[in-house]
Amino acid sequence: MSSANGGQPNMPPVIWWAIWGSLLAMVFVIGGIFLREPGMGALPWFVALGPLALGAILRFIFLPKAPNRRGGFVLFVIGISMCEMTALIGVVAANQNRETLLLLALLGIVVYMPTFLKKIPAA
């Protein structure tokens, strides 16, 4: 995986798909383990919407404008992690609407499906 210009190499699409699939599966694991337990925190449920909103902004505003896949990969990882954070905050630290927050995190990760790679230049 060497780059022609001597910089950081581009991540092959299989890496994008592996990250996406693993974080998608992790939402199911988080839901399966922690939804049975009572919430451990007392945060208001809407606090978990902040990372989801940031993830959506990164996905729909900044990621389509990425100049290349190298820059897009950074936005991809940060944005999908923000959506995953919604599941963690919602299920572990909130006491209300935990199932809804888990579903919203799942949908946030689904929109990061790397089918957009064709539109981002490889160089």
mmCIF file of N, CA, C and O in Angstrom, residues 39-116:
data_model
loop_
_atom_site.group_PDB
_atom_site.id
_atom_site.type_symbol
_atom_site.label_atom_id
_atom_site.label_comp_id
_atom_site.label_asym_id
_atom_site.label_seq_id
_atom_site.Cartn_x
_atom_site.Cartn_y
_atom_site.Cartn_z
ATOM 1 N N GLY A 39 -30.306 1.810 32.935
ATOM 2 C CA GLY A 39 -29.328 2.837 32.578
ATOM 3 C C GLY A 39 -28.457 3.196 33.776
ATOM 4 O O GLY A 39 -28.932 3.271 34.908
ATOM 5 N N MET A 40 -27.177 3.413 33.519
ATOM 6 C CA MET A 40 -26.246 3.684 34.609
ATOM 7 C C MET A 40 -26.122 5.166 34.918
ATOM 8 O O MET A 40 -25.561 5.536 35.925
ATOM 9 N N GLY A 41 -26.596 6.005 34.049
ATOM 10 C CA GLY A 41 -26.445 7.430 34.247
ATOM 11 C C GLY A 41 -27.782 8.117 34.332
ATOM 12 O O GLY A 41 -28.843 7.503 34.248
ATOM 13 N N ALA A 42 -27.718 9.417 34.491
ATOM 14 C CA ALA A 42 -28.936 10.205 34.584
ATOM 15 C C ALA A 42 -28.917 11.336 33.560
ATOM 16 O O ALA A 42 -29.517 12.379 33.782
ATOM 17 N N LEU A 43 -28.215 11.130 32.463
ATOM 18 C CA LEU A 43 -28.189 12.165 31.426
ATOM 19 C C LEU A 43 -29.553 12.263 30.749
ATOM 20 O O LEU A 43 -30.216 11.251 30.541
ATOM 21 N N PRO A 44 -29.959 13.464 30.382
ATOM 22 C CA PRO A 44 -31.180 13.576 29.577
ATOM 23 C C PRO A 44 -30.958 12.893 28.230
ATOM 24 O O PRO A 44 -29.860 12.944 27.671
ATOM 25 N N TRP A 45 -31.958 12.239 27.705
ATOM 26 C CA TRP A 45 -31.817 11.447 26.489
ATOM 27 C C TRP A 45 -31.394 12.280 25.289
ATOM 28 O O TRP A 45 -30.698 11.799 24.418
ATOM 29 N N PHE A 46 -31.779 13.548 25.235
ATOM 30 C CA PHE A 46 -31.470 14.359 24.061
ATOM 31 C C PHE A 46 -29.998 14.735 23.964
ATOM 32 O O PHE A 46 -29.543 15.195 22.911
ATOM 33 N N VAL A 47 -29.226 14.516 25.022
ATOM 34 C CA VAL A 47 -27.779 14.764 24.971
ATOM 35 C C VAL A 47 -27.128 13.843 23.939
ATOM 36 O O VAL A 47 -26.175 14.215 23.258
ATOM 37 N N ALA A 48 -27.674 12.644 23.790
ATOM 38 C CA ALA A 48 -27.115 11.671 22.845
ATOM 39 C C ALA A 48 -27.372 12.066 21.393
ATOM 40 O O ALA A 48 -26.761 11.493 20.487
ATOM 41 N N LEU A 49 -28.245 13.030 21.154
ATOM 42 C CA LEU A 49 -28.509 13.460 19.779
ATOM 43 C C LEU A 49 -27.411 14.370 19.229
ATOM 44 O O LEU A 49 -27.292 14.525 18.020
ATOM 45 N N GLY A 50 -26.601 14.956 20.103
ATOM 46 C CA GLY A 50 -25.519 15.831 19.653
ATOM 47 C C GLY A 50 -24.509 15.127 18.753
ATOM 48 O O GLY A 50 -24.238 15.594 17.642
ATOM 49 N N PRO A 51 -23.940 14.001 19.194
ATOM 50 C CA PRO A 51 -23.008 13.294 18.317
ATOM 51 C C PRO A 51 -23.651 12.808 17.019
ATOM 52 O O PRO A 51 -23.018 12.817 15.970
ATOM 53 N N LEU A 52 -24.915 12.420 17.075
ATOM 54 C CA LEU A 52 -25.612 11.979 15.867
ATOM 55 C C LEU A 52 -25.750 13.136 14.880
ATOM 56 O O LEU A 52 -25.531 12.962 13.678
ATOM 57 N N ALA A 53 -26.073 14.321 15.388
ATOM 58 C CA ALA A 53 -26.188 15.490 14.520
ATOM 59 C C ALA A 53 -24.838 15.846 13.890
ATOM 60 O O ALA A 53 -24.761 16.161 12.697
ATOM 61 N N LEU A 54 -23.770 15.772 14.682
ATOM 62 C CA LEU A 54 -22.435 16.048 14.138
ATOM 63 C C LEU A 54 -22.051 15.009 13.082
ATOM 64 O O LEU A 54 -21.456 15.341 12.054
ATOM 65 N N GLY A 55 -22.390 13.752 13.335
ATOM 66 C CA GLY A 55 -22.117 12.704 12.359
ATOM 67 C C GLY A 55 -22.881 12.926 11.059
ATOM 68 O O GLY A 55 -22.355 12.705 9.968
ATOM 69 N N ALA A 56 -24.130 13.363 11.162
ATOM 70 C CA ALA A 56 -24.924 13.637 9.963
ATOM 71 C C ALA A 56 -24.369 14.816 9.183
ATOM 72 O O ALA A 56 -24.335 14.804 7.948
ATOM 73 N N ILE A 57 -23.925 15.840 9.889
ATOM 74 C CA ILE A 57 -23.324 17.000 9.215
ATOM 75 C C ILE A 57 -22.065 16.577 8.470
ATOM 76 O O ILE A 57 -21.844 16.964 7.318
ATOM 77 N N LEU A 58 -21.230 15.776 9.113
ATOM 78 C CA LEU A 58 -20.016 15.296 8.444
ATOM 79 C C LEU A 58 -20.359 14.463 7.219
ATOM 80 O O LEU A 58 -19.714 14.585 6.178
ATOM 81 N N ARG A 59 -21.379 13.614 7.325
ATOM 82 C CA ARG A 59 -21.721 12.716 6.216
ATOM 83 C C ARG A 59 -22.317 13.460 5.030
ATOM 84 O O ARG A 59 -21.974 13.213 3.883
ATOM 85 N N PHE A 60 -23.243 14.364 5.285
ATOM 86 C CA PHE A 60 -23.985 14.962 4.190
ATOM 87 C C PHE A 60 -23.448 16.301 3.711
ATOM 88 O O PHE A 60 -23.794 16.740 2.615
ATOM 89 N N ILE A 61 -22.601 16.944 4.483
ATOM 90 C CA ILE A 61 -22.056 18.243 4.048
ATOM 91 C C ILE A 61 -20.576 18.136 3.709
ATOM 92 O O ILE A 61 -20.150 18.564 2.638
ATOM 93 N N PHE A 62 -19.780 17.574 4.612
ATOM 94 C CA PHE A 62 -18.331 17.589 4.417
ATOM 95 C C PHE A 62 -17.790 16.403 3.619
ATOM 96 O O PHE A 62 -16.874 16.566 2.823
ATOM 97 N N LEU A 63 -18.311 15.214 3.834
ATOM 98 C CA LEU A 63 -17.791 14.040 3.135
ATOM 99 C C LEU A 63 -17.981 14.113 1.620
ATOM 100 O O LEU A 63 -17.062 13.766 0.879
ATOM 101 N N PRO A 64 -19.113 14.577 1.105
ATOM 102 C CA PRO A 64 -19.219 14.694 -0.358
ATOM 103 C C PRO A 64 -18.247 15.699 -0.977
ATOM 104 O O PRO A 64 -17.931 15.623 -2.152
ATOM 105 N N LYS A 65 -17.746 16.631 -0.176
ATOM 106 C CA LYS A 65 -16.806 17.638 -0.670
ATOM 107 C C LYS A 65 -15.349 17.250 -0.431
ATOM 108 O O LYS A 65 -14.450 18.063 -0.659
ATOM 109 N N ALA A 66 -15.111 16.037 0.024
ATOM 110 C CA ALA A 66 -13.740 15.609 0.290
ATOM 111 C C ALA A 66 -12.932 15.642 -1.002
ATOM 112 O O ALA A 66 -13.375 15.137 -2.031
ATOM 113 N N PRO A 67 -11.734 16.233 -0.964
ATOM 114 C CA PRO A 67 -10.943 16.359 -2.189
ATOM 115 C C PRO A 67 -10.378 15.026 -2.682
ATOM 116 O O PRO A 67 -10.132 14.855 -3.870
ATOM 117 N N ASN A 68 -10.155 14.087 -1.762
ATOM 118 C CA ASN A 68 -9.639 12.771 -2.143
ATOM 119 C C ASN A 68 -10.038 11.761 -1.083
ATOM 120 O O ASN A 68 -10.610 12.111 -0.060
ATOM 121 N N ARG A 69 -9.730 10.496 -1.349
ATOM 122 C CA ARG A 69 -10.130 9.441 -0.408
ATOM 123 C C ARG A 69 -9.366 9.496 0.901
ATOM 124 O O ARG A 69 -9.864 9.067 1.925
ATOM 125 N N ARG A 70 -8.155 10.014 0.858
ATOM 126 C CA ARG A 70 -7.369 10.105 2.086
ATOM 127 C C ARG A 70 -8.047 11.040 3.079
ATOM 128 O O ARG A 70 -8.193 10.717 4.243
ATOM 129 N N GLY A 71 -8.469 12.204 2.614
ATOM 130 C CA GLY A 71 -9.190 13.136 3.484
ATOM 131 C C GLY A 71 -10.584 12.633 3.819
ATOM 132 O O GLY A 71 -11.096 12.852 4.910
ATOM 133 N N GLY A 72 -11.210 11.966 2.867
ATOM 134 C CA GLY A 72 -12.534 11.415 3.096
ATOM 135 C C GLY A 72 -12.532 10.314 4.136
ATOM 136 O O GLY A 72 -13.496 10.153 4.881
ATOM 137 N N PHE A 73 -11.444 9.553 4.196
ATOM 138 C CA PHE A 73 -11.359 8.468 5.171
ATOM 139 C C PHE A 73 -11.375 9.012 6.593
ATOM 140 O O PHE A 73 -12.028 8.444 7.474
ATOM 141 N N VAL A 74 -10.697 10.105 6.818
ATOM 142 C CA VAL A 74 -10.679 10.718 8.147
ATOM 143 C C VAL A 74 -12.087 11.176 8.529
ATOM 144 O O VAL A 74 -12.561 10.924 9.645
ATOM 145 N N LEU A 75 -12.764 11.837 7.605
ATOM 146 C CA LEU A 75 -14.137 12.277 7.860
ATOM 147 C C LEU A 75 -15.059 11.085 8.095
ATOM 148 O O LEU A 75 -15.957 11.134 8.941
ATOM 149 N N PHE A 76 -14.848 10.021 7.335
ATOM 150 C CA PHE A 76 -15.645 8.805 7.469
ATOM 151 C C PHE A 76 -15.511 8.208 8.865
ATOM 152 O O PHE A 76 -16.507 7.905 9.526
ATOM 153 N N VAL A 77 -14.284 8.056 9.335
ATOM 154 C CA VAL A 77 -14.044 7.439 10.639
ATOM 155 C C VAL A 77 -14.588 8.315 11.768
ATOM 156 O O VAL A 77 -15.242 7.817 12.697
ATOM 157 N N ILE A 78 -14.357 9.607 11.696
ATOM 158 C CA ILE A 78 -14.850 10.498 12.748
ATOM 159 C C ILE A 78 -16.374 10.520 12.759
ATOM 160 O O ILE A 78 -17.006 10.416 13.813
ATOM 161 N N GLY A 79 -16.987 10.632 11.593
ATOM 162 C CA GLY A 79 -18.442 10.715 11.523
ATOM 163 C C GLY A 79 -19.137 9.445 11.962
ATOM 164 O O GLY A 79 -20.118 9.484 12.711
ATOM 165 N N ILE A 80 -18.650 8.308 11.510
ATOM 166 C CA ILE A 80 -19.287 7.044 11.893
ATOM 167 C C ILE A 80 -19.076 6.766 13.380
ATOM 168 O O ILE A 80 -19.942 6.192 14.037
ATOM 169 N N SER A 81 -17.961 7.222 13.924
ATOM 170 C CA SER A 81 -17.722 7.074 15.360
ATOM 171 C C SER A 81 -18.675 7.943 16.171
ATOM 172 O O SER A 81 -19.108 7.551 17.261
ATOM 173 N N MET A 82 -19.004 9.107 15.655
ATOM 174 C CA MET A 82 -19.973 9.975 16.331
ATOM 175 C C MET A 82 -21.344 9.304 16.384
ATOM 176 O O MET A 82 -22.040 9.382 17.396
ATOM 177 N N CYS A 83 -21.727 8.653 15.310
ATOM 178 C CA CYS A 83 -23.003 7.930 15.310
ATOM 179 C C CYS A 83 -22.974 6.771 16.295
ATOM 180 O O CYS A 83 -23.961 6.500 16.978
ATOM 181 N N GLU A 84 -21.854 6.093 16.395
ATOM 182 C CA GLU A 84 -21.695 5.008 17.366
ATOM 183 C C GLU A 84 -21.775 5.544 18.791
ATOM 184 O O GLU A 84 -22.319 4.893 19.677
ATOM 185 N N MET A 85 -21.263 6.742 19.003
ATOM 186 C CA MET A 85 -21.291 7.352 20.323
ATOM 187 C C MET A 85 -22.730 7.593 20.785
ATOM 188 O O MET A 85 -23.026 7.517 21.974
ATOM 189 N N THR A 86 -23.625 7.858 19.843
ATOM 190 C CA THR A 86 -25.034 8.031 20.193
ATOM 191 C C THR A 86 -25.584 6.766 20.837
ATOM 192 O O THR A 86 -26.331 6.831 21.812
ATOM 193 N N ALA A 87 -25.216 5.618 20.300
ATOM 194 C CA ALA A 87 -25.667 4.354 20.891
ATOM 195 C C ALA A 87 -25.099 4.178 22.291
ATOM 196 O O ALA A 87 -25.813 3.784 23.221
ATOM 197 N N LEU A 88 -23.824 4.453 22.454
ATOM 198 C CA LEU A 88 -23.199 4.277 23.769
ATOM 199 C C LEU A 88 -23.789 5.215 24.816
ATOM 200 O O LEU A 88 -24.143 4.789 25.915
ATOM 201 N N ILE A 89 -23.902 6.488 24.470
ATOM 202 C CA ILE A 89 -24.462 7.451 25.425
ATOM 203 C C ILE A 89 -25.921 7.119 25.711
ATOM 204 O O ILE A 89 -26.361 7.127 26.855
ATOM 205 N N GLY A 90 -26.671 6.818 24.664
ATOM 206 C CA GLY A 90 -28.093 6.569 24.834
ATOM 207 C C GLY A 90 -28.404 5.333 25.641
ATOM 208 O O GLY A 90 -29.315 5.327 26.465
ATOM 209 N N VAL A 91 -27.669 4.275 25.431
ATOM 210 C CA VAL A 91 -27.979 3.021 26.107
ATOM 211 C C VAL A 91 -27.355 2.957 27.494
ATOM 212 O O VAL A 91 -27.960 2.443 28.432
ATOM 213 N N VAL A 92 -26.166 3.489 27.655
ATOM 214 C CA VAL A 92 -25.463 3.362 28.932
ATOM 215 C C VAL A 92 -25.794 4.509 29.888
ATOM 216 O O VAL A 92 -26.019 4.287 31.073
ATOM 217 N N ALA A 93 -25.852 5.733 29.385
ATOM 218 C CA ALA A 93 -25.947 6.881 30.288
ATOM 219 C C ALA A 93 -27.330 7.514 30.364
ATOM 220 O O ALA A 93 -27.551 8.390 31.191
ATOM 221 N N ALA A 94 -28.252 7.132 29.522
ATOM 222 C CA ALA A 94 -29.598 7.716 29.563
ATOM 223 C C ALA A 94 -30.577 6.699 30.141
ATOM 224 O O ALA A 94 -30.361 5.492 30.077
ATOM 225 N N ASN A 95 -31.657 7.195 30.702
ATOM 226 C CA ASN A 95 -32.669 6.310 31.269
ATOM 227 C C ASN A 95 -33.948 6.276 30.442
ATOM 228 O O ASN A 95 -34.766 5.396 30.632
ATOM 229 N N GLN A 96 -34.118 7.219 29.542
ATOM 230 C CA GLN A 96 -35.332 7.288 28.730
ATOM 231 C C GLN A 96 -34.985 7.135 27.254
ATOM 232 O O GLN A 96 -33.892 7.502 26.827
ATOM 233 N N ASN A 97 -35.922 6.631 26.484
ATOM 234 C CA ASN A 97 -35.806 6.517 25.025
ATOM 235 C C ASN A 97 -34.553 5.769 24.584
ATOM 236 O O ASN A 97 -33.962 6.096 23.556
ATOM 237 N N ARG A 98 -34.143 4.791 25.315
ATOM 238 C CA ARG A 98 -32.918 4.067 25.002
ATOM 239 C C ARG A 98 -33.031 3.297 23.696
ATOM 240 O O ARG A 98 -32.091 3.272 22.906
ATOM 241 N N GLU A 99 -34.176 2.679 23.447
ATOM 242 C CA GLU A 99 -34.363 1.929 22.206
ATOM 243 C C GLU A 99 -34.359 2.859 20.999
ATOM 244 O O GLU A 99 -33.803 2.540 19.950
ATOM 245 N N THR A 100 -34.977 4.021 21.158
ATOM 246 C CA THR A 100 -35.018 4.996 20.065
ATOM 247 C C THR A 100 -33.618 5.497 19.738
ATOM 248 O O THR A 100 -33.265 5.628 18.565
ATOM 249 N N LEU A 101 -32.829 5.780 20.749
ATOM 250 C CA LEU A 101 -31.463 6.246 20.517
ATOM 251 C C LEU A 101 -30.613 5.168 19.858
ATOM 252 O O LEU A 101 -29.782 5.461 18.998
ATOM 253 N N LEU A 102 -30.835 3.922 20.237
ATOM 254 C CA LEU A 102 -30.111 2.822 19.608
ATOM 255 C C LEU A 102 -30.484 2.711 18.130
ATOM 256 O O LEU A 102 -29.616 2.534 17.273
ATOM 257 N N LEU A 103 -31.764 2.849 17.838
ATOM 258 C CA LEU A 103 -32.212 2.802 16.447
ATOM 259 C C LEU A 103 -31.680 3.984 15.644
ATOM 260 O O LEU A 103 -31.257 3.824 14.495
ATOM 261 N N LEU A 104 -31.671 5.167 16.230
ATOM 262 C CA LEU A 104 -31.124 6.330 15.532
ATOM 263 C C LEU A 104 -29.626 6.159 15.252
ATOM 264 O O LEU A 104 -29.139 6.543 14.186
ATOM 265 N N ALA A 105 -28.898 5.593 16.198
ATOM 266 C CA ALA A 105 -27.473 5.320 15.973
ATOM 267 C C ALA A 105 -27.296 4.315 14.846
ATOM 268 O O ALA A 105 -26.413 4.468 13.999
ATOM 269 N N LEU A 106 -28.143 3.305 14.816
ATOM 270 C CA LEU A 106 -28.097 2.311 13.751
ATOM 271 C C LEU A 106 -28.341 2.963 12.392
ATOM 272 O O LEU A 106 -27.610 2.717 11.432
ATOM 273 N N LEU A 107 -29.331 3.818 12.315
ATOM 274 C CA LEU A 107 -29.618 4.512 11.055
ATOM 275 C C LEU A 107 -28.481 5.464 10.675
ATOM 276 O O LEU A 107 -28.160 5.613 9.494
ATOM 277 N N GLY A 108 -27.885 6.117 11.675
ATOM 278 C CA GLY A 108 -26.751 6.993 11.395
ATOM 279 C C GLY A 108 -25.585 6.236 10.798
ATOM 280 O O GLY A 108 -24.897 6.722 9.898
ATOM 281 N N ILE A 109 -25.344 5.024 11.264
ATOM 282 C CA ILE A 109 -24.256 4.207 10.727
ATOM 283 C C ILE A 109 -24.612 3.672 9.348
ATOM 284 O O ILE A 109 -23.765 3.600 8.462
ATOM 285 N N VAL A 110 -25.870 3.327 9.143
ATOM 286 C CA VAL A 110 -26.292 2.809 7.841
ATOM 287 C C VAL A 110 -26.059 3.840 6.730
ATOM 288 O O VAL A 110 -25.632 3.481 5.631
ATOM 289 N N VAL A 111 -26.280 5.119 7.005
ATOM 290 C CA VAL A 111 -26.083 6.123 5.954
ATOM 291 C C VAL A 111 -24.607 6.309 5.613
ATOM 292 O O VAL A 111 -24.295 6.925 4.591
ATOM 293 N N TYR A 112 -23.721 5.797 6.431
ATOM 294 C CA TYR A 112 -22.287 5.849 6.129
ATOM 295 C C TYR A 112 -21.826 4.672 5.268
ATOM 296 O O TYR A 112 -20.635 4.489 5.070
ATOM 297 N N MET A 113 -22.759 3.877 4.743
ATOM 298 C CA MET A 113 -22.380 2.756 3.888
ATOM 299 C C MET A 113 -21.475 3.279 2.771
ATOM 300 O O MET A 113 -21.832 4.228 2.072
ATOM 301 N N PRO A 114 -20.296 2.702 2.601
ATOM 302 C CA PRO A 114 -19.308 3.275 1.682
ATOM 303 C C PRO A 114 -19.608 3.097 0.194
ATOM 304 O O PRO A 114 -18.712 2.887 -0.602
ATOM 305 N N THR A 115 -20.852 3.230 -0.198
ATOM 306 C CA THR A 115 -21.189 3.189 -1.618
ATOM 307 C C THR A 115 -20.813 4.498 -2.315
ATOM 308 O O THR A 115 -20.789 4.551 -3.533
ATOM 309 N N PHE A 116 -20.497 5.522 -1.555
ATOM 310 C CA PHE A 116 -20.123 6.820 -2.101
ATOM 311 C C PHE A 116 -18.678 6.876 -2.561
ATOM 312 O O PHE A 116 -18.233 7.891 -3.103
#
